PDB file of C-alpha atoms in Angstrom:
ATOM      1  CA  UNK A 386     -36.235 -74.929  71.909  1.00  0.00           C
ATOM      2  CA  UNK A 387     -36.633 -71.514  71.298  1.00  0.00           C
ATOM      3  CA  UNK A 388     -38.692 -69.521  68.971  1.00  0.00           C
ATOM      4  CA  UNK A 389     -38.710 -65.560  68.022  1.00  0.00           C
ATOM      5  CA  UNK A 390     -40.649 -63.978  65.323  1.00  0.00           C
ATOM      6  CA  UNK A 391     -37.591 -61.314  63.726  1.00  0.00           C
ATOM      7  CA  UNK A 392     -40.224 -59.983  61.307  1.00  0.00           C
ATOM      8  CA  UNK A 393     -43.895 -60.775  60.024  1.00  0.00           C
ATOM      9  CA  UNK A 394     -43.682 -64.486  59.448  1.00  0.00           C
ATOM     10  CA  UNK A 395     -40.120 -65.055  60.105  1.00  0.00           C
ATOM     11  CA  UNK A 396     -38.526 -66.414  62.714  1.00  0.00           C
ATOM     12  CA  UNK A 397     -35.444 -67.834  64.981  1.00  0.00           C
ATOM     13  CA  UNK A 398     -36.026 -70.615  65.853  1.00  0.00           C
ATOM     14  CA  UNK A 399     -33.102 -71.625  68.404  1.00  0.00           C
ATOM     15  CA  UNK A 400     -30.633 -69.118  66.452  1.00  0.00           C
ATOM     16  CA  UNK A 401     -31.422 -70.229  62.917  1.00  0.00           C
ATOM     17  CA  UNK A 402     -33.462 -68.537  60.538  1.00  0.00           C
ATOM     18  CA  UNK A 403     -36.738 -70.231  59.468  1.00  0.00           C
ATOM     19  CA  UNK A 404     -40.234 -69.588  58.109  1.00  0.00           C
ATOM     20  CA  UNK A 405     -43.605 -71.606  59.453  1.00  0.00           C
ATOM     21  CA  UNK A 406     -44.379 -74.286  56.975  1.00  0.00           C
ATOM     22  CA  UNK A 407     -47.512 -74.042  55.176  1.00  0.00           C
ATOM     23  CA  UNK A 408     -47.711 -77.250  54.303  1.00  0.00           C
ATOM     24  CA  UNK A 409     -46.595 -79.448  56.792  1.00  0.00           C
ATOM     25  CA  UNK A 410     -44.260 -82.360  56.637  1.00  0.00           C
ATOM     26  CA  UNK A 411     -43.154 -81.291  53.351  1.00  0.00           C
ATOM     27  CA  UNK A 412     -39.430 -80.528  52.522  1.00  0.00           C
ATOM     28  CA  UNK A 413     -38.552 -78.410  49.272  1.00  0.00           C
ATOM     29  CA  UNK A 414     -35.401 -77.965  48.700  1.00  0.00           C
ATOM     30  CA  UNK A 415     -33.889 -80.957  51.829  1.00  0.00           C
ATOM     31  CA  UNK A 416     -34.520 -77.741  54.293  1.00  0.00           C
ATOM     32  CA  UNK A 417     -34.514 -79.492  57.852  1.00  0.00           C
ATOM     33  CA  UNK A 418     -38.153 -79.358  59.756  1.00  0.00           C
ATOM     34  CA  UNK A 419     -38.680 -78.782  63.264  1.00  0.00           C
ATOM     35  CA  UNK A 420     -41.915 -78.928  65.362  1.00  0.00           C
ATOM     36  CA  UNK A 421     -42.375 -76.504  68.333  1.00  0.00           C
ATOM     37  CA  UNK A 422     -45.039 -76.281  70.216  1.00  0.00           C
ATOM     38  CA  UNK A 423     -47.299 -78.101  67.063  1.00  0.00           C
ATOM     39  CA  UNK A 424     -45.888 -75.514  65.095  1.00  0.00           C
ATOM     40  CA  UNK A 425     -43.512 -76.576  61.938  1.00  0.00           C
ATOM     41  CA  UNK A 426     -41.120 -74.729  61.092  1.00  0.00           C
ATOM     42  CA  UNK A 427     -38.737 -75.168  57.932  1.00  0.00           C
ATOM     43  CA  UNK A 428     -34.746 -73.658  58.341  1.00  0.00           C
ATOM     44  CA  UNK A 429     -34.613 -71.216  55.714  1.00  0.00           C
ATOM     45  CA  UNK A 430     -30.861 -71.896  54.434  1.00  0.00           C
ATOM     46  CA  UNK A 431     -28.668 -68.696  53.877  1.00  0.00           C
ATOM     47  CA  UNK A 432     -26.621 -70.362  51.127  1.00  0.00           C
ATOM     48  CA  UNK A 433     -29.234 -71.430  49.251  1.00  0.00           C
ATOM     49  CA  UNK A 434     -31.739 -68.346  49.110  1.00  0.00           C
ATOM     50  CA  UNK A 435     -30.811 -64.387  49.592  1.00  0.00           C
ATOM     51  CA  UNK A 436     -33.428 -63.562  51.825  1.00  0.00           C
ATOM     52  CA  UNK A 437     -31.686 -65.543  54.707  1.00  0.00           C
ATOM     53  CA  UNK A 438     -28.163 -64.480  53.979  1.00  0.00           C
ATOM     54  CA  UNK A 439     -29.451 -60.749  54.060  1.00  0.00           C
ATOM     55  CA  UNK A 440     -31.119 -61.814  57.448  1.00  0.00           C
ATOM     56  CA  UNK A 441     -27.992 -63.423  58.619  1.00  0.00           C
ATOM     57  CA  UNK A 442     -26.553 -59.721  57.816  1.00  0.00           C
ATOM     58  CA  UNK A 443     -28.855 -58.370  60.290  1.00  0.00           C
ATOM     59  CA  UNK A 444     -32.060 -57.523  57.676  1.00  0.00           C
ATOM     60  CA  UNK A 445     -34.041 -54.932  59.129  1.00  0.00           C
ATOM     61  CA  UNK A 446     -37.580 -54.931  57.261  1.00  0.00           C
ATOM     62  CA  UNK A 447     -38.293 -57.048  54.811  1.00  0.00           C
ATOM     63  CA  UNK A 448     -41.608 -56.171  52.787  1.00  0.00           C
ATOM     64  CA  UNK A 449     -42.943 -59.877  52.152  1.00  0.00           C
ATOM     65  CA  UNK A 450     -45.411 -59.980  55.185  1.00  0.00           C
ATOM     66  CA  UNK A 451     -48.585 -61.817  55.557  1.00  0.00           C
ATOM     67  CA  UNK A 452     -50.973 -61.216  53.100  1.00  0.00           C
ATOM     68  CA  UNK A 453     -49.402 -59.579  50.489  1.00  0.00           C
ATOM     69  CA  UNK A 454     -49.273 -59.542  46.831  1.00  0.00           C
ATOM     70  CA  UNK A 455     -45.989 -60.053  45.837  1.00  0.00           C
ATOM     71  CA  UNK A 456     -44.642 -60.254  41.985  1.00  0.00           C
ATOM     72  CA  UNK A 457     -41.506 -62.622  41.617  1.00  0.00           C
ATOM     73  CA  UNK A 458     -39.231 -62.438  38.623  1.00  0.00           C
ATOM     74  CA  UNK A 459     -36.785 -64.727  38.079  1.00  0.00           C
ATOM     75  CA  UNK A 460     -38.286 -67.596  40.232  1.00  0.00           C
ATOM     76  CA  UNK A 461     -36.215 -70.182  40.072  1.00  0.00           C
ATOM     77  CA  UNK A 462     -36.712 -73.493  40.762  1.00  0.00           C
ATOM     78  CA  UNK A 463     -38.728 -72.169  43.898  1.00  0.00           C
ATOM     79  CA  UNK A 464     -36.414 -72.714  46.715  1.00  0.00           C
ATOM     80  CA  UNK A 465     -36.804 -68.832  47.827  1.00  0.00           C
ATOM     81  CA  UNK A 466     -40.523 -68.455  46.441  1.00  0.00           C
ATOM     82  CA  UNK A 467     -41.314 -71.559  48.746  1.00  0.00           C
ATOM     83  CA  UNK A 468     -40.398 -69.843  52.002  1.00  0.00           C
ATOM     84  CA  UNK A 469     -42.020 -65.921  50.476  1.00  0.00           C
ATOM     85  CA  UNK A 470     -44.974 -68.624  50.186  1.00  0.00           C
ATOM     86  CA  UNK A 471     -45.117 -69.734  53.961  1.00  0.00           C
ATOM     87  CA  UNK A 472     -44.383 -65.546  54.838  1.00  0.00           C
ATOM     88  CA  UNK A 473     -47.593 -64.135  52.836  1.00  0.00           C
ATOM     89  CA  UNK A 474     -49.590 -67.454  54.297  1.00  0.00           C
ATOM     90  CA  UNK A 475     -52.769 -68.582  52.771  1.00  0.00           C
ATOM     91  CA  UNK A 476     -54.021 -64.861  52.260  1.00  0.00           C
ATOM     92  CA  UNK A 477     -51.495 -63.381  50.291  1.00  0.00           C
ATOM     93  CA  UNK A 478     -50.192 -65.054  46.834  1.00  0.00           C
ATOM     94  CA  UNK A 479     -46.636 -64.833  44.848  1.00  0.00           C
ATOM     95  CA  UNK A 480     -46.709 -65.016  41.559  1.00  0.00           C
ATOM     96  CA  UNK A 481     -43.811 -66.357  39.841  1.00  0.00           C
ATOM     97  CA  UNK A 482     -41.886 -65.304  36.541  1.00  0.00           C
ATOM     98  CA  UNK A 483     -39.120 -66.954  34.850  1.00  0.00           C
ATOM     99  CA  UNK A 484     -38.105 -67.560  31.335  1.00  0.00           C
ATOM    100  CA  UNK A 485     -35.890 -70.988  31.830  1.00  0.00           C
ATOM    101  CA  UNK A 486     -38.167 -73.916  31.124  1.00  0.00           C
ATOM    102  CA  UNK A 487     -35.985 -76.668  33.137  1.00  0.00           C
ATOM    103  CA  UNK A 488     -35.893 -74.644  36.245  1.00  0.00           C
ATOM    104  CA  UNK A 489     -39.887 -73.477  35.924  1.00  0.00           C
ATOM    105  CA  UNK A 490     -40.548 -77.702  35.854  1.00  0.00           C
ATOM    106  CA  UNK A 491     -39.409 -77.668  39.409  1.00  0.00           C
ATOM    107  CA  UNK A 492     -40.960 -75.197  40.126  1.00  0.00           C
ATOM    108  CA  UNK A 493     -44.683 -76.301  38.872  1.00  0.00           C
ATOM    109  CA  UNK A 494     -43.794 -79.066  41.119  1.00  0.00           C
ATOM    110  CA  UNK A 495     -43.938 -76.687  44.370  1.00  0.00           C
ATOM    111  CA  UNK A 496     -47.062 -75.040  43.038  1.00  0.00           C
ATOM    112  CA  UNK A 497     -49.124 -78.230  42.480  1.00  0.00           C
ATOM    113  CA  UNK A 498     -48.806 -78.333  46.836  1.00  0.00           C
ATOM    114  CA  UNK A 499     -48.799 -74.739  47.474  1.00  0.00           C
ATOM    115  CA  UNK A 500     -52.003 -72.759  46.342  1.00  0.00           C
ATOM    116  CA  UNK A 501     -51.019 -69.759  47.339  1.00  0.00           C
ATOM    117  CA  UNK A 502     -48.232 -69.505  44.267  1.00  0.00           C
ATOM    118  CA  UNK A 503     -48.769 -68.825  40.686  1.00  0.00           C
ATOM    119  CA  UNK A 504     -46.780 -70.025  38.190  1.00  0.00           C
ATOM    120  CA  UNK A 505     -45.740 -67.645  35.254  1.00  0.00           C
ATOM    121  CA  UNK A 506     -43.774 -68.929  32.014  1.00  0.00           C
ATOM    122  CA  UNK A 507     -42.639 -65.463  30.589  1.00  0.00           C
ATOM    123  CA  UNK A 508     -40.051 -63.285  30.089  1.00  0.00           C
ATOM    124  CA  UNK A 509     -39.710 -60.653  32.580  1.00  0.00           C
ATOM    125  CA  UNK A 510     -38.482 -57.930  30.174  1.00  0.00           C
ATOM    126  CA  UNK A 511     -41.935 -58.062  28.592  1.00  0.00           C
ATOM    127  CA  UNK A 512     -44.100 -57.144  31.553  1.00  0.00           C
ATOM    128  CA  UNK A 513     -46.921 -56.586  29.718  1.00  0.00           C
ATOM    129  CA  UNK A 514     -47.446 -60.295  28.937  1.00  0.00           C
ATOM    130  CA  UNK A 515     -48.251 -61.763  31.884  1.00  0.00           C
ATOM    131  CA  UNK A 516     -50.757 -58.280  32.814  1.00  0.00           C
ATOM    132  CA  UNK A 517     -53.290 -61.400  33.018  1.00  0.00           C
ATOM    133  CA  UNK A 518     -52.391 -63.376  36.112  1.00  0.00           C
ATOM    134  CA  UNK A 519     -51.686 -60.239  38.370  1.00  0.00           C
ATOM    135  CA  UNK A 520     -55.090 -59.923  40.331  1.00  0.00           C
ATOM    136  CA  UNK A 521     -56.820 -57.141  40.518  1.00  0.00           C
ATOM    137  CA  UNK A 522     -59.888 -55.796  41.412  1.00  0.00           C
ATOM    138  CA  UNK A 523     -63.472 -54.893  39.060  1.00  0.00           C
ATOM    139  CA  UNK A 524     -60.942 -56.402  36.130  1.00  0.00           C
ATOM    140  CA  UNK A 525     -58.758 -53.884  36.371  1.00  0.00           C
ATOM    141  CA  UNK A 526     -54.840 -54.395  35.531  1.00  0.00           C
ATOM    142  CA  UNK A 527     -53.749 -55.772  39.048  1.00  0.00           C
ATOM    143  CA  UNK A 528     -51.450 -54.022  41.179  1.00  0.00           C
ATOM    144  CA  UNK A 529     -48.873 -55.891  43.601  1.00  0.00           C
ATOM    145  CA  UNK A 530     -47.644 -54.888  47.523  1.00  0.00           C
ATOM    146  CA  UNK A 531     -44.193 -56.274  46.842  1.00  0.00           C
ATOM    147  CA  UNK A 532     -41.716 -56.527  43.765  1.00  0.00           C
ATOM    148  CA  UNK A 533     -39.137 -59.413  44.118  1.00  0.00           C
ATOM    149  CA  UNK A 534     -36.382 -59.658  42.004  1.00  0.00           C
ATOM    150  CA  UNK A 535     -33.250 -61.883  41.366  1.00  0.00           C
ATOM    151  CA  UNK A 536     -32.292 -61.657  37.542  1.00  0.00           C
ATOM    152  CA  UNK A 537     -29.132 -62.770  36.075  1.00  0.00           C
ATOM    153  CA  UNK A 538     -28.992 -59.945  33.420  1.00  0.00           C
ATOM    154  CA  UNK A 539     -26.919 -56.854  32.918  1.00  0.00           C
ATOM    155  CA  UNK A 540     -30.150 -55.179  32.513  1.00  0.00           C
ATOM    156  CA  UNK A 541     -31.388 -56.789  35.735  1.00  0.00           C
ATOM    157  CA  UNK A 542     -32.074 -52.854  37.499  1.00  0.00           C
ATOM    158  CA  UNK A 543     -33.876 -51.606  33.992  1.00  0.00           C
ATOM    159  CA  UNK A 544     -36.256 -54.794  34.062  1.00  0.00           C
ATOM    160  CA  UNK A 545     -37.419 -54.277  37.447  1.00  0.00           C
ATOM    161  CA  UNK A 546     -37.780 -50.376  36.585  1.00  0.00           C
ATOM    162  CA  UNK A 547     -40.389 -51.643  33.646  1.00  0.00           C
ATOM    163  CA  UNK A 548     -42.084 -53.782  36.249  1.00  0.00           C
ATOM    164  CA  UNK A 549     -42.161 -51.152  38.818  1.00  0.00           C
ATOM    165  CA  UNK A 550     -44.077 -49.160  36.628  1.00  0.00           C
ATOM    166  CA  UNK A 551     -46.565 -51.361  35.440  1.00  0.00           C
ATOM    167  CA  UNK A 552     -47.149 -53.031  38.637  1.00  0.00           C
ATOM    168  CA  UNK A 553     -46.270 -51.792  42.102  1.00  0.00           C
ATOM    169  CA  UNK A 554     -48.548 -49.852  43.845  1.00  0.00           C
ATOM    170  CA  UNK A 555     -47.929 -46.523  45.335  1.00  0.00           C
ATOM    171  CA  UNK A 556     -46.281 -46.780  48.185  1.00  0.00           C
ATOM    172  CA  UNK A 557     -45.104 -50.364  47.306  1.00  0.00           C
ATOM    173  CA  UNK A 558     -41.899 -52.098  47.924  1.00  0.00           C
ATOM    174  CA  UNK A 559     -39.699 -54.022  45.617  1.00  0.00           C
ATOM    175  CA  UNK A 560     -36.331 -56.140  46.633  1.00  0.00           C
ATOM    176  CA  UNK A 561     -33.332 -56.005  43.732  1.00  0.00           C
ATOM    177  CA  UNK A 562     -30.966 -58.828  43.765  1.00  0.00           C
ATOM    178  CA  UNK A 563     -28.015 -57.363  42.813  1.00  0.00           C
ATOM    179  CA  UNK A 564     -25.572 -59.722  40.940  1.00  0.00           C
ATOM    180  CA  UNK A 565     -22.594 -57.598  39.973  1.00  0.00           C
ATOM    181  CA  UNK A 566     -20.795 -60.481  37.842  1.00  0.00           C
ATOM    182  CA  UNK A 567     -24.354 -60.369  35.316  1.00  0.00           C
ATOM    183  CA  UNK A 568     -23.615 -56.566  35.182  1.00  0.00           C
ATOM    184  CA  UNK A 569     -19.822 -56.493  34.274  1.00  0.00           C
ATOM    185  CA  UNK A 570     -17.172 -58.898  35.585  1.00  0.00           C
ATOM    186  CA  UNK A 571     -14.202 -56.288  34.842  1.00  0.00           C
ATOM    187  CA  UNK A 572     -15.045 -53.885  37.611  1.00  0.00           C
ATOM    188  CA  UNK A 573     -15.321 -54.042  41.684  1.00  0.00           C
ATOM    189  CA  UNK A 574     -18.788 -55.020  42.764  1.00  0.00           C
ATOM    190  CA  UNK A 575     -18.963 -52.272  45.149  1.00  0.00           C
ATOM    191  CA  UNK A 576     -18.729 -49.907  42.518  1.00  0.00           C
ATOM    192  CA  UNK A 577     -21.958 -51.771  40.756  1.00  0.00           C
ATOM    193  CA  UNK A 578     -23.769 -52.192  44.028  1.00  0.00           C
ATOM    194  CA  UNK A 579     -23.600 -47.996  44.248  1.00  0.00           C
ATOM    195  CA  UNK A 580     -24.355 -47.397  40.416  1.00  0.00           C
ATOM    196  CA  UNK A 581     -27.448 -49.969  40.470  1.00  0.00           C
ATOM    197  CA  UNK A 582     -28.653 -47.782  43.240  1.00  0.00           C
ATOM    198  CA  UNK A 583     -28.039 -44.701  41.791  1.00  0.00           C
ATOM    199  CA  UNK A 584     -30.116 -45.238  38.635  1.00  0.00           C
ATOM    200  CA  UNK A 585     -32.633 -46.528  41.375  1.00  0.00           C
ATOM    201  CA  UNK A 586     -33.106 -43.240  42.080  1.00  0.00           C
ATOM    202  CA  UNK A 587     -32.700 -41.547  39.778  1.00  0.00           C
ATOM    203  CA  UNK A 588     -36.400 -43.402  38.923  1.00  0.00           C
ATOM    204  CA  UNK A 589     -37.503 -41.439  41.471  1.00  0.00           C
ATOM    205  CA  UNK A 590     -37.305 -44.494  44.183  1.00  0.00           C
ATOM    206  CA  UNK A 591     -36.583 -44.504  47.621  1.00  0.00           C
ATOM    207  CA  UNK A 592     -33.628 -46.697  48.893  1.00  0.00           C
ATOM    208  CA  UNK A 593     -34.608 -48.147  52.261  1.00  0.00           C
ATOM    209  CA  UNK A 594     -32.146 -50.359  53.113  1.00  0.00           C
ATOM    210  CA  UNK A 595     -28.925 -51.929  51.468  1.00  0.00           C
ATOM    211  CA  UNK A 596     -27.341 -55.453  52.293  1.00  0.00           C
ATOM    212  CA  UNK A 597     -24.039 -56.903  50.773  1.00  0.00           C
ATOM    213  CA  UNK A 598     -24.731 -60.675  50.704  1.00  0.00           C
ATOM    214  CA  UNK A 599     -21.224 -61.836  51.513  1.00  0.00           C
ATOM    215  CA  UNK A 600     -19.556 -64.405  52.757  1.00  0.00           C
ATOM    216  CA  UNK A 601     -22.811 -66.278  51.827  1.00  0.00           C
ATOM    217  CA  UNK A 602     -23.383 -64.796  48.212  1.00  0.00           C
ATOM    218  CA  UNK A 603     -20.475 -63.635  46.503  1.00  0.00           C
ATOM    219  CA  UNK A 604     -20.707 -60.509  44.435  1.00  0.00           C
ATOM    220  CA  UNK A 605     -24.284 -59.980  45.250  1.00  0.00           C
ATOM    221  CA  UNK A 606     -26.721 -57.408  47.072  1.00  0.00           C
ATOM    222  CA  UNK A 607     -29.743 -56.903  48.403  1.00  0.00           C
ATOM    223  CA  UNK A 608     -31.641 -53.286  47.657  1.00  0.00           C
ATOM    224  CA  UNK A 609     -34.808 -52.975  49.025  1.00  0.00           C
ATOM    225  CA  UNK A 610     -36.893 -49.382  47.761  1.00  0.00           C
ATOM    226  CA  UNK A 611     -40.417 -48.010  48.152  1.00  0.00           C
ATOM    227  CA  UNK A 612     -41.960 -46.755  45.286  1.00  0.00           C
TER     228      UNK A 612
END
């Protein structure tokens, strides 16, 4: 069985994308475990969470490392959060926003066994809301490493501009899921993948690296910028 760390805290482990459970022997989403070495890792599945299908594409650098700070909007039910979680390891922390009360119940579930993730019941567009659980230092407004994004909206790019300014450091990194059919479902998504990116910079952001999510993700995109 072999293992290779692809990036800071993610690995192949005989082929397959994973991530190194942080709390081991637990499943989150029916993920398969494996033990190496004494080491557990959980298969990160690329049909069930962006991240791995954009690693699947051959993902470069992805900014959730060990350690970091990492705002996440539009959380979910937690099935990518859990795996940014085992990433940014007992040091960093991701703090989770969504507005959808059934999906944030699962969610609370994953937080009660992960203390490294904080739960956020808010609505994204309002950044200013939730000023309170971003940590930051002599009770200051907190700043965050990372920006993580994956909102169904047609405003999805102009929500994570509002966050970007309120949050991310300088020099910061954020990750846009791009869903094209949220945007407008009369046009090609190719042609929203290169608008979304234009008005990106025209923000005055830098686009580091682009990934087109398909076969796994249909219609969607990865952009990942530095502030």
């Amino acid at each position: 069985m072999s293992v290779e760390e692809i990036t800071d805290g993610v690995y192949k482990v005989d082929g397959r994308i994973a991530t190194k459970n942080l709390n081991p022997g637990e499943e989150v989403y029916g993920e398969k475990l494996k033990k190496v070495k004494g080491e557990e890792y959980r298969f990160w599945n690329p049909y069930k969470s962006k991240p791995a299908a954009a690693f699947q594409k051959n993902l470069t650098d992805f900014p959730v490392k060990r350690g970091k700070k990492v705002l996440y909007l539009g959380v979910g039910d937690g099935t990518t959060a859990s795996h940014l979680s085992d990433i940014v390891g007992e040091e960093g922390i991701i703090i989770g926003v969504d507005i959808a009360e059934k999906a944030f119940e699962n969610f609370m579930d994953l937080c009660e066994k992960r203390d490294n993730i904080v739960p956020v019941l808010a609505d994204a567009n309002n950044p200013g809301i939730y000023s309170e659980y971003v940590p930051g230092e002599n009770e200051e407004e907190g700043e965050v490493d990372v920006i993580y994004q994956d909102i169904a909206q047609r405003e999805q790019t102009e929500i994570l501009v509002k966050n970007i300014e309120k949050y991310l450091k300088d020099g910061g990194k954020f990750v846009l899921m791009v869903k094209a059919r949220s945007i407008d479902v009369t046009r090609e998504s190719k042609q929203i993948f290169e608008e979304e990116k234009e008005k990106l910079k025209r923000s005055g952001y830098k686009i580091k690296e682009f990934k087109e999510l398909y076969p796994f993700e249909k219609g969607h995109a990865m952009i990942i910028g530095e502030k």
